[in-house]
Short mmCIF file of C-alpha atoms and ligand atoms in Angstrom, two decimals:
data_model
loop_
_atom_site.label_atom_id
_atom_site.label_comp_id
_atom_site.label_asym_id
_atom_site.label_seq_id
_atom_site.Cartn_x
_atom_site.Cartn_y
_atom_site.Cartn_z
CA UNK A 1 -19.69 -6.49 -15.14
CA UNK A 2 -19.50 -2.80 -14.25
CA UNK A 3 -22.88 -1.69 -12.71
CA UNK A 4 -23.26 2.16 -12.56
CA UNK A 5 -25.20 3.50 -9.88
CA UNK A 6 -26.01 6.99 -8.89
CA UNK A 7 -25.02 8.12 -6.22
CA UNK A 8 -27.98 8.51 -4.57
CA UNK A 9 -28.56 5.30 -5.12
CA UNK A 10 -29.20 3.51 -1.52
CA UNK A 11 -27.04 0.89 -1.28
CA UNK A 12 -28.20 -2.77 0.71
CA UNK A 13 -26.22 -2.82 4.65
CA UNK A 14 -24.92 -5.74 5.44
CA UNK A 15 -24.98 -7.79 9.20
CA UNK A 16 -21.29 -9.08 10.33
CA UNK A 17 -21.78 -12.49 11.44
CA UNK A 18 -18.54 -14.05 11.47
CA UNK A 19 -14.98 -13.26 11.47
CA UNK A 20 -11.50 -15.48 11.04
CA UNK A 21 -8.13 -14.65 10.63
CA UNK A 22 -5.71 -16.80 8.94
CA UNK A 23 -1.95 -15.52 9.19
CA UNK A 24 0.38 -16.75 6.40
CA UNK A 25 3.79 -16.95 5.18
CA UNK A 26 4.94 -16.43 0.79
CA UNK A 27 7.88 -17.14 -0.13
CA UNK A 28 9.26 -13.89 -2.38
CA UNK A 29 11.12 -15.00 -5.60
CA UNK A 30 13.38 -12.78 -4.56
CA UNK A 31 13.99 -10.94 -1.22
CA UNK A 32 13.59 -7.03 -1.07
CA UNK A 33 16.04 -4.92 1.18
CA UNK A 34 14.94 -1.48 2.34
CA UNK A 35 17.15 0.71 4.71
CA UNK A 36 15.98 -1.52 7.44
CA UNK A 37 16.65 -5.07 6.21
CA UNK A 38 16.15 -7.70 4.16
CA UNK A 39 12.59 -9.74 3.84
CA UNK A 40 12.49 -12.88 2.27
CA UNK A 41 8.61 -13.62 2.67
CA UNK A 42 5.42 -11.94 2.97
CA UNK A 43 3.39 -12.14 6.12
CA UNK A 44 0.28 -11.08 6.47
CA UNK A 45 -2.68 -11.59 8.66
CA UNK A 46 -6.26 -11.96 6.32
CA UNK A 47 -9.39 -11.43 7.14
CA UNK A 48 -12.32 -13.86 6.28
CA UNK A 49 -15.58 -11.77 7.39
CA UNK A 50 -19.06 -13.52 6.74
CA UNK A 51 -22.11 -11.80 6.38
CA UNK A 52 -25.57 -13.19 7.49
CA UNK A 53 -26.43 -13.45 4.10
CA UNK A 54 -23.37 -15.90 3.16
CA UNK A 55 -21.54 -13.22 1.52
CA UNK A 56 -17.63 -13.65 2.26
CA UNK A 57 -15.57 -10.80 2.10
CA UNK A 58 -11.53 -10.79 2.36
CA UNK A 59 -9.16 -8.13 3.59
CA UNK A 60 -5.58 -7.94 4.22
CA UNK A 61 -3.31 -6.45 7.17
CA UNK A 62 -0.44 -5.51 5.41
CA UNK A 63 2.32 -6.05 7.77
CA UNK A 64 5.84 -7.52 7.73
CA UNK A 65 7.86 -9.44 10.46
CA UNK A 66 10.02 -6.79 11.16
CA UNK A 67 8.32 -3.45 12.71
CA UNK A 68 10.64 -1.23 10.50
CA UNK A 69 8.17 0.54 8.41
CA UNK A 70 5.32 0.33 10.81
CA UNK A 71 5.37 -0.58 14.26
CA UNK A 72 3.03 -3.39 13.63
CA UNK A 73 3.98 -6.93 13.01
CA UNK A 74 1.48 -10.23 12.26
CA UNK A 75 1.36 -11.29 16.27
CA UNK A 76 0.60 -7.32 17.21
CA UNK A 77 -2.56 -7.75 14.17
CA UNK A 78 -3.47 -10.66 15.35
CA UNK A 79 -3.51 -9.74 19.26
CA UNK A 80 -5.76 -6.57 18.61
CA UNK A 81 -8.16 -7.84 16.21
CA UNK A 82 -9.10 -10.71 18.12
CA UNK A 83 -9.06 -9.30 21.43
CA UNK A 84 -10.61 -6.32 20.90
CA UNK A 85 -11.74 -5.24 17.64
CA UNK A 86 -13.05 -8.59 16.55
CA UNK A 87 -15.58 -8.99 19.74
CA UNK A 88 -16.65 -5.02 18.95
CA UNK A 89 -17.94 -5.14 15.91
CA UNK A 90 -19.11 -9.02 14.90
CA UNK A 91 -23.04 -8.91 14.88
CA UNK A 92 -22.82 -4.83 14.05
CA UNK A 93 -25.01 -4.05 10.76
CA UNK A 94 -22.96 -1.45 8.05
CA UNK A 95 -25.21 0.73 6.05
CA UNK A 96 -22.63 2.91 4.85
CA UNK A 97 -18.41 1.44 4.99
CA UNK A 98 -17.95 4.83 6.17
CA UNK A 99 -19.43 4.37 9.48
CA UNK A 100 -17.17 1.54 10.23
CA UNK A 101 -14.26 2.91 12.01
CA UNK A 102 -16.81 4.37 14.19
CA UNK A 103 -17.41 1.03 15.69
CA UNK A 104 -13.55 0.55 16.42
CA UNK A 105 -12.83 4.20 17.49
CA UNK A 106 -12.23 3.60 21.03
CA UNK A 107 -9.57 1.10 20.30
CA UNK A 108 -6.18 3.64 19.66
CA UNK A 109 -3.27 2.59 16.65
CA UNK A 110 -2.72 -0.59 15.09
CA UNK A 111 -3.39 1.48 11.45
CA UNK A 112 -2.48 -1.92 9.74
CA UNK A 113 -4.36 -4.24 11.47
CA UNK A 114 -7.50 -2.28 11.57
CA UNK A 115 -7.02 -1.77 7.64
CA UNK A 116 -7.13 -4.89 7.06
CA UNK A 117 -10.37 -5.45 8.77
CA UNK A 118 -11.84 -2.28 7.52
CA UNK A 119 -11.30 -4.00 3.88
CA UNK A 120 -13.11 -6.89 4.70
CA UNK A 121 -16.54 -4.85 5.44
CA UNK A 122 -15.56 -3.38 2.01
CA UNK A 123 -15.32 -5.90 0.02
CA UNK A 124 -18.37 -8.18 1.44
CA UNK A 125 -20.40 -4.53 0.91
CA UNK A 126 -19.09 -4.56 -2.69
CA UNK A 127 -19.84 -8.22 -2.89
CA UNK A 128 -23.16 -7.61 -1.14
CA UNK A 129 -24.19 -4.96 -3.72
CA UNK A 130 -23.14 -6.48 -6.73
CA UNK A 131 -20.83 -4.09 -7.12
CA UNK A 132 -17.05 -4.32 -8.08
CA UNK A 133 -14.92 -2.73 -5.08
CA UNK A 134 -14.00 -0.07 -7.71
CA UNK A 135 -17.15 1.41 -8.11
CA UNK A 136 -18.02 1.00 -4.44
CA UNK A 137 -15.14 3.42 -3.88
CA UNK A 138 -16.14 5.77 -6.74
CA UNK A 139 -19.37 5.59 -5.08
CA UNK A 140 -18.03 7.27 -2.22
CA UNK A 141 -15.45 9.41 -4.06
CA UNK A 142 -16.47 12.89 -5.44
CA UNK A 143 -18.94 13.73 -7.78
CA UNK A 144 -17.80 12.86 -11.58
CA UNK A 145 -15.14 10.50 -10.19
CA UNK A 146 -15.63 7.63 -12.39
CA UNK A 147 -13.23 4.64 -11.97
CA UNK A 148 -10.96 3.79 -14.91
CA UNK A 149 -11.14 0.23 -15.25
CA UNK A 150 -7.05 -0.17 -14.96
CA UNK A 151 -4.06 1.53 -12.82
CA UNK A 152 -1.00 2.59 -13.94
CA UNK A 153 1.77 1.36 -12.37
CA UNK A 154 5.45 1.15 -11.58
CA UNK A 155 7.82 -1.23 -10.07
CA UNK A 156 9.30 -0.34 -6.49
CA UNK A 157 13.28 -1.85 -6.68
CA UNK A 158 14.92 -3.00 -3.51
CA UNK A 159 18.52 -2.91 -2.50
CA UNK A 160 21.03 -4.91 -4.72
CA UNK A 161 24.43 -5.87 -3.83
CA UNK A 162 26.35 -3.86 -6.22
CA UNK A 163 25.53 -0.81 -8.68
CA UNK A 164 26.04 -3.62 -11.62
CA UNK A 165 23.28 -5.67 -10.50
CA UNK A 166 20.89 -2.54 -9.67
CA UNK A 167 20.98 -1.56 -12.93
CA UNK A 168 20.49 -5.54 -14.35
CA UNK A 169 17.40 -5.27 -12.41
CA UNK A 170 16.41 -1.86 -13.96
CA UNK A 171 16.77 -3.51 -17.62
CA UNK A 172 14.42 -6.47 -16.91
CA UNK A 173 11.66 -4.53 -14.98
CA UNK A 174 11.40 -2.01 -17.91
CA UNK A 175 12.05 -5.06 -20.55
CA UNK A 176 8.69 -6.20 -18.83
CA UNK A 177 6.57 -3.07 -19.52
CA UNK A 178 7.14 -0.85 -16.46
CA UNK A 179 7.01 2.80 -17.08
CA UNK A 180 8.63 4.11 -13.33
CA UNK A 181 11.30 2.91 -11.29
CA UNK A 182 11.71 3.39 -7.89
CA UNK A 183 14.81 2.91 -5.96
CA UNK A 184 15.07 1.90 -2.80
CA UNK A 185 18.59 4.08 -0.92
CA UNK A 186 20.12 4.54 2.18
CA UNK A 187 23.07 6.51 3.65
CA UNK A 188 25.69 5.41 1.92
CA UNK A 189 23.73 3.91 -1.56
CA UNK A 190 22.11 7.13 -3.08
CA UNK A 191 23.92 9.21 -5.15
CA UNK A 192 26.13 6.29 -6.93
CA UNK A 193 22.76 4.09 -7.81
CA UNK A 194 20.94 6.90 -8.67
CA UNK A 195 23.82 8.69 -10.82
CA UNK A 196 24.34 4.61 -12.84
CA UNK A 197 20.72 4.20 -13.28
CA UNK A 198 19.77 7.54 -14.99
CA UNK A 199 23.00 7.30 -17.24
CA UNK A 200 21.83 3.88 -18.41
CA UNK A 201 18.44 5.19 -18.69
CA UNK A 202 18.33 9.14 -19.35
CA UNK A 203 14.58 9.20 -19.94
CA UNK A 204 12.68 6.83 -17.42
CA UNK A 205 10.42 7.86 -14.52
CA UNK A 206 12.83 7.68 -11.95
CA UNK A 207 12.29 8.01 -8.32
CA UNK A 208 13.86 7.38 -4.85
CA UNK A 209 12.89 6.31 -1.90
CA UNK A 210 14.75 6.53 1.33
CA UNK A 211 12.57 5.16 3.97
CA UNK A 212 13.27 7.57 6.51
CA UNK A 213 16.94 7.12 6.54
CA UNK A 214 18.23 10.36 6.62
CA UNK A 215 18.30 13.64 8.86
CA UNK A 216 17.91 16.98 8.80
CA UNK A 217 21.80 17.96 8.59
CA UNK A 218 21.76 15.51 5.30
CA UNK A 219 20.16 18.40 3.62
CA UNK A 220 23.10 19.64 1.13
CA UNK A 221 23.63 16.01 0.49
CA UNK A 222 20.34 15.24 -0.15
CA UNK A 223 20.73 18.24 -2.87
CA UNK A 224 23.10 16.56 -4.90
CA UNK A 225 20.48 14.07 -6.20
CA UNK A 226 18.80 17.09 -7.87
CA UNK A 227 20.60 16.45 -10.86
CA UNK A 228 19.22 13.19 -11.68
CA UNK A 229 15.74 14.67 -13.33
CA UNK A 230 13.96 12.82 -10.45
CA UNK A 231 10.28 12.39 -10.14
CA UNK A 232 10.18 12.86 -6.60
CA UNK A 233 11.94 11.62 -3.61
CA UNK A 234 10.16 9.81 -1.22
CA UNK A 235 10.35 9.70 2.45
CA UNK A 236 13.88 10.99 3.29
CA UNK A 237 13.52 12.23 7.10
CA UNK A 238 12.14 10.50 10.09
CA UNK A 239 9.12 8.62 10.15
CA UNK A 240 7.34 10.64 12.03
CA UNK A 241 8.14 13.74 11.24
CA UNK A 242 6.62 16.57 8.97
CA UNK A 243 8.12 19.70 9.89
CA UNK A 244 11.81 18.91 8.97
CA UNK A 245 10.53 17.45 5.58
CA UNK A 246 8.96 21.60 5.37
CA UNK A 247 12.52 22.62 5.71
CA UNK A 248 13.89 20.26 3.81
CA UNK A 249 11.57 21.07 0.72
CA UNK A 250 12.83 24.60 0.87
CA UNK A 251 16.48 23.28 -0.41
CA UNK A 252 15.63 20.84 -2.79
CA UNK A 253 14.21 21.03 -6.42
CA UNK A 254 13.42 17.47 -6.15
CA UNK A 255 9.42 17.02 -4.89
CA UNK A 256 9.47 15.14 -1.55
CA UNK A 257 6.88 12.51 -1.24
CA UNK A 258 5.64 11.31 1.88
CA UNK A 259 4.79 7.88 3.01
CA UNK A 260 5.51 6.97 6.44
CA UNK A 261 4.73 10.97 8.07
CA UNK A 262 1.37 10.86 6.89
CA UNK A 263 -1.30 8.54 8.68
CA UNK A 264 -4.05 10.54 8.75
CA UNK A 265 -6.09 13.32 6.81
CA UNK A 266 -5.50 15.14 9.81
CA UNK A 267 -1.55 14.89 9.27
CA UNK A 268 -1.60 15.47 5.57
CA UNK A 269 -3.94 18.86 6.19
CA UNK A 270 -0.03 19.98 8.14
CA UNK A 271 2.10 19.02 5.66
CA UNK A 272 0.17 20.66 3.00
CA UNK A 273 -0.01 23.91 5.73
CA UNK A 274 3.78 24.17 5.87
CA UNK A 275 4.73 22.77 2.53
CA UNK A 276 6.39 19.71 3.78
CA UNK A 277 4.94 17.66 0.71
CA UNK A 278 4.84 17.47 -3.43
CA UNK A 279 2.95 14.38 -3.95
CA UNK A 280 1.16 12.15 -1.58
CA UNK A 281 2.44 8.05 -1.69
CA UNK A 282 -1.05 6.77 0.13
CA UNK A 283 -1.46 3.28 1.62
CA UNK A 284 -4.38 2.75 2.68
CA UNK A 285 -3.10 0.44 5.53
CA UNK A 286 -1.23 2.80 6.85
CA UNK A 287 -3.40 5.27 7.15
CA UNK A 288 -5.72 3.10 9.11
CA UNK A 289 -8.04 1.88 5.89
CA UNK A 290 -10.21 2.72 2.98
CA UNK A 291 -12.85 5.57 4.99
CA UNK A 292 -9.83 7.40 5.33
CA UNK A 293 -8.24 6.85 2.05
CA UNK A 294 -11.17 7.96 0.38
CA UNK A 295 -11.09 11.54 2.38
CA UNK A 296 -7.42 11.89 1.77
CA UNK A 297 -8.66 11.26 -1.67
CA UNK A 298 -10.82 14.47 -1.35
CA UNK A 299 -8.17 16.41 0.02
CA UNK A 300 -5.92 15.72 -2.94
CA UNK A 301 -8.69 16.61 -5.07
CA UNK A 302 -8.87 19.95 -3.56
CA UNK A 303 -5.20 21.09 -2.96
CA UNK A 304 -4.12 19.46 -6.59
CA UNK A 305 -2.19 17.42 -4.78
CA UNK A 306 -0.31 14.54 -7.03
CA UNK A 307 -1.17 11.16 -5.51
CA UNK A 308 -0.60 7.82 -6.14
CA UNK A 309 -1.23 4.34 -4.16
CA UNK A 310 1.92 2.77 -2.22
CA UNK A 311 2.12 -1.30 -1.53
CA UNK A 312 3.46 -3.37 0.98
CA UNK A 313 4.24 -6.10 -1.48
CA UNK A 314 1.07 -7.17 -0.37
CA UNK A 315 -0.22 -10.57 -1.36
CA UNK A 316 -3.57 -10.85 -4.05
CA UNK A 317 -6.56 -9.76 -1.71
CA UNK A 318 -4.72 -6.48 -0.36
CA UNK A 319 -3.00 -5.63 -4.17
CA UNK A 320 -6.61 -6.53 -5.83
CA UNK A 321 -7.85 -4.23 -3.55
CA UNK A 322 -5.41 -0.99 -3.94
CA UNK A 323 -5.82 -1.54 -7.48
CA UNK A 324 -9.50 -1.02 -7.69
CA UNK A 325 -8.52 2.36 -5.56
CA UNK A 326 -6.06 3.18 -7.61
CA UNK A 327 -8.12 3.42 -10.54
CA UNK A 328 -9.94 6.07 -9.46
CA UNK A 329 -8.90 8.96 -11.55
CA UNK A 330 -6.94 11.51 -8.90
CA UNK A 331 -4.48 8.74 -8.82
CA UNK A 332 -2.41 10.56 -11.39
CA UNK A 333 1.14 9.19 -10.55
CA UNK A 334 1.99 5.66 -11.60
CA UNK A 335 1.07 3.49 -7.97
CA UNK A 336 3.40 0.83 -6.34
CA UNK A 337 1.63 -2.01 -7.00
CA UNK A 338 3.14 -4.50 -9.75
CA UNK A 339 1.86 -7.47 -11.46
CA UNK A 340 1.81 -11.01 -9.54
CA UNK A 341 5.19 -12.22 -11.34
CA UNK A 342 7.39 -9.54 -9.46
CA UNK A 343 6.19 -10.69 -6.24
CA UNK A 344 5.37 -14.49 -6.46
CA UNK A 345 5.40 -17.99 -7.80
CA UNK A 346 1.81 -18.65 -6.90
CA UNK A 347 -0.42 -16.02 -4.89
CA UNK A 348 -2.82 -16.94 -2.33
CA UNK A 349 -5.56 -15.48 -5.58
CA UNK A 350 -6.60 -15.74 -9.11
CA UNK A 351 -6.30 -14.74 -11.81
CA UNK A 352 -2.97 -13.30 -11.25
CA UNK A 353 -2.26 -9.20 -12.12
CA UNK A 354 -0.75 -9.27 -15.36
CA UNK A 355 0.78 -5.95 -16.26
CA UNK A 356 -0.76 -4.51 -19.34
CA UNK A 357 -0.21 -1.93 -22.50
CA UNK A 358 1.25 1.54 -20.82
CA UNK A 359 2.20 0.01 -17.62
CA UNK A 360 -1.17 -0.50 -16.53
CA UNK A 361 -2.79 -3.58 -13.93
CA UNK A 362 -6.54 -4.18 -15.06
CA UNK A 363 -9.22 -4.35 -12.25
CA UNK A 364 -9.79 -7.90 -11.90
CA UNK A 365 -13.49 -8.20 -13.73
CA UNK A 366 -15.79 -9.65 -10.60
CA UNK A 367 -17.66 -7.98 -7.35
CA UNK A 368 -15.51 -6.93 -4.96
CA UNK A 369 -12.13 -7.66 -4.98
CA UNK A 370 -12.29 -9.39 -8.00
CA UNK A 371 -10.14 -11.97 -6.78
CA UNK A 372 -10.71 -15.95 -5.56
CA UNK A 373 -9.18 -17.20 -2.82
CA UNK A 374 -7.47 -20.52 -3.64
CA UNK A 375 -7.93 -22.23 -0.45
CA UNK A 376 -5.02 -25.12 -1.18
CA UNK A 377 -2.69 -22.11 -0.82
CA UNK A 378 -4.22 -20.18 1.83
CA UNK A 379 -3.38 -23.68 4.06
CA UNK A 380 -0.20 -24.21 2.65
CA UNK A 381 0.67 -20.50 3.83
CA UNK A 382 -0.70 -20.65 6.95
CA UNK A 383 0.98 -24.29 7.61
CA UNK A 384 4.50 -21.84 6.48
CA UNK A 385 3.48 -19.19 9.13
CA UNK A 386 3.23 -21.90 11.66
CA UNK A 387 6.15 -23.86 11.61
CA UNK A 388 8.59 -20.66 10.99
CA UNK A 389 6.63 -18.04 13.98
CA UNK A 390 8.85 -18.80 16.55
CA UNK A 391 11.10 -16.31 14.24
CA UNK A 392 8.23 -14.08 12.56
CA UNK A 393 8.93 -16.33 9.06
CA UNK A 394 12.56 -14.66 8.82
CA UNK A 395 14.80 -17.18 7.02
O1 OSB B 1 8.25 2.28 1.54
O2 OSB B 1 6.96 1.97 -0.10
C1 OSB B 1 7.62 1.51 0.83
C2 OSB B 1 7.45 -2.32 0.78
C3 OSB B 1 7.45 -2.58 2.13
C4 OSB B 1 7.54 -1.55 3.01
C5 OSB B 1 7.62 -0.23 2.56
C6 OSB B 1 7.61 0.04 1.21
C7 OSB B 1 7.55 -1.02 0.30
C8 OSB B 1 7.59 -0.88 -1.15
C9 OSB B 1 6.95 -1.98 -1.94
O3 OSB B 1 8.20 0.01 -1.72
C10 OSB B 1 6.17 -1.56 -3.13
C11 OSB B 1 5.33 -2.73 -3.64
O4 OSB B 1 4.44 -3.23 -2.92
O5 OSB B 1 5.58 -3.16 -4.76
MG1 MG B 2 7.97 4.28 0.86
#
């Protein structure tokens, strides 16, 4: 199914001539706690865009109900893409994906919600090309970046009630194939977790991340975890804040990663300046889609940065498409995105993501996402969303 073409090929534009948004409600099989809470379902607002040619092309807003890691939340996605974004761009013509945010410039914010648009012009371009969404993006990427056909992956661990049952967790996830853990910790569960994990497992990729629930002052603390042999730490300071991570780099052995500080190219060009980062966690959500994604992507390329692909525990049409980015081959750290069984019963898509030899998630094997819609699901979700929004789907 892969079809290589130059990159001078022209690709074919396509019109926009309809958009809906359904927003739905999946159950987890099991709820994830970060520093700020528990979440027992994903919600997410998806984008149905139709082309005038009949092409359909999905995207996801990756969102949750509780504006804890971003400030967005489904009825915030759902207010600014119809309102405004919506209106501005249905009957526009895309000759290049890259010209997109252009047409919703004006409109400020809402990173998540104009992803998840920005994805849907992606994949009905794919779709519209005959193209799978990974090659689109290689397409784009630069020269010699070919797209590997799989991503390797790790497994992103949330909060468990007691160090017993963390490491439990740890056994299955790597009795299942995954080659990285990540951790999630707070104030008060760091050192402990992190100290019974790498005795039981001396070798693993092991990683934290802290979700921006630390400060500054935390520094000698946060240089006690040093001794755990730890791929990087991710996120400790405030989520908006660079500079402090700069400092903070200067005492610790341990790489920091960044998630939540960077949400542009523009922001990752400072922490690179004053050394506030090791290795880039990019989600293409929040940095407001895939244009700017793909010139983070250059950026990477050109400072050596290390950089892998963060999730959202997104359902199938935002995971199928941050796998086919995270194939591309500057994604040298294992991404955040794990197979269909850690998340879900049944996803809104199929095939499910099946985690392969060497930790790995295939690109699904079709244009564009990859992925079909299964439209019994997509109703049962949204019928979920509905009768639980009066509390955002929190049970
Ligand atoms: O900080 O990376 C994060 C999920 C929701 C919000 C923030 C984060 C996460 C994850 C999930 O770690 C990773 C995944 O999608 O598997
Ligand atoms: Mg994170």
């Amino acid at each position: 199914m892969t079809r290589t073409i130059s990159k001078d090929t022209h690709l074919k534009a396509i019109q926009i001539q309809s958009i809906n948004l359904h927003t739905v409600l999946l159950p987890y099989l099991t709820p994830f706690e970060t520093s700020f809470g528990a979440e027992t379902d994903k919600v997410a607002v998806l984008v149905e865009l139709t082309t005038d040619a009949g092409i359909v092309g999905w995207g996801e807003c990756s969102i949750e109900f509780w504006p804890g890691y971003g400030s967005e939340t489904a009825l915030t996605a759902q207010h600014i893409l119809s309102e405004f974004m919506l209106p501005a761009v249905v009957g526009e013509t895309i000759a290049d994906p890259r010209a997109f945010p252009a047409l919703i410039k004006r409109f400020r914010g809402n990173h998540h919600a104009r992803a998840g648009l920005e994805a849907a012009v992606w994949d009905a371009f794919a779709k519209s090309n005959d193209m799978r969404l990974t090659d689109c993006f290689a397409h784009y990427a630069p020269p010699g970046h070919e797209p590997e056909g799989r991503a390797t992956v790790g497994v992103s661990i949330g909060i468990q009630p007691s160090l017993e049952a963390t490491v439990a967790v740890v056994n299955q996830r790597l009795s299942e194939g995954y080659g990285r853990v990540k951790l999630k910790i707070k104030r008060g569960w760091d050192f402990e977790v992190a100290r019974a994990v790498r005795a039981a497992h001396p070798d693993i990729l092991l990683m934290l991340d802290a979700n921006s629930d630390y400060q500054p002052e935390d520094a000698e603390h946060l240089a006690q975890l040093d001794q755990f042999n730890l791929l990087m730490i991710e996120q400790p300071l405030s989520h908006d804040d660079i500079f402090y991570h700069g400092q903070l780099q200067k005492r610790l052995r341990t790489r920091i990663c960044l998630d939540e500080s960077v949400k542009s190219a523009s922001d990752l060009q400072v922490a690179l300046q004053i050394g506030a980062i090791g290795i880039l966690n990019l989600k293409p959500a929040r940095v407001g889609g895939f244009s700017e994604s793909l010139e983070i992507y250059r950026i990477c390329v050109e400072n050596d940065l290390p950089l892998w692909i963060g999730g959202m525990l997104e359902t199938g049409v935002g995971r199928a498409a941050n796998v086919s980015f995270a194939a591309l081959p500057a994604v040298n750290l294992p991404s955040d995105i794990s197979a269909t069984d850690r998340y879900f019963a049944a996803d809104l898509t199929e095939p499910p993501f099946v985690l392969g030899a060497e930790s790995t998630l295939a690109v699904p094997d079709g244009y564009g996402i990859g992925v079909e819609i299964q439209r019994d699901r997509l109703e049962e979700a949204k019928q979920r969303w509905w009768e639980n929004r009066s509390h955002g789907g929190a049970r």
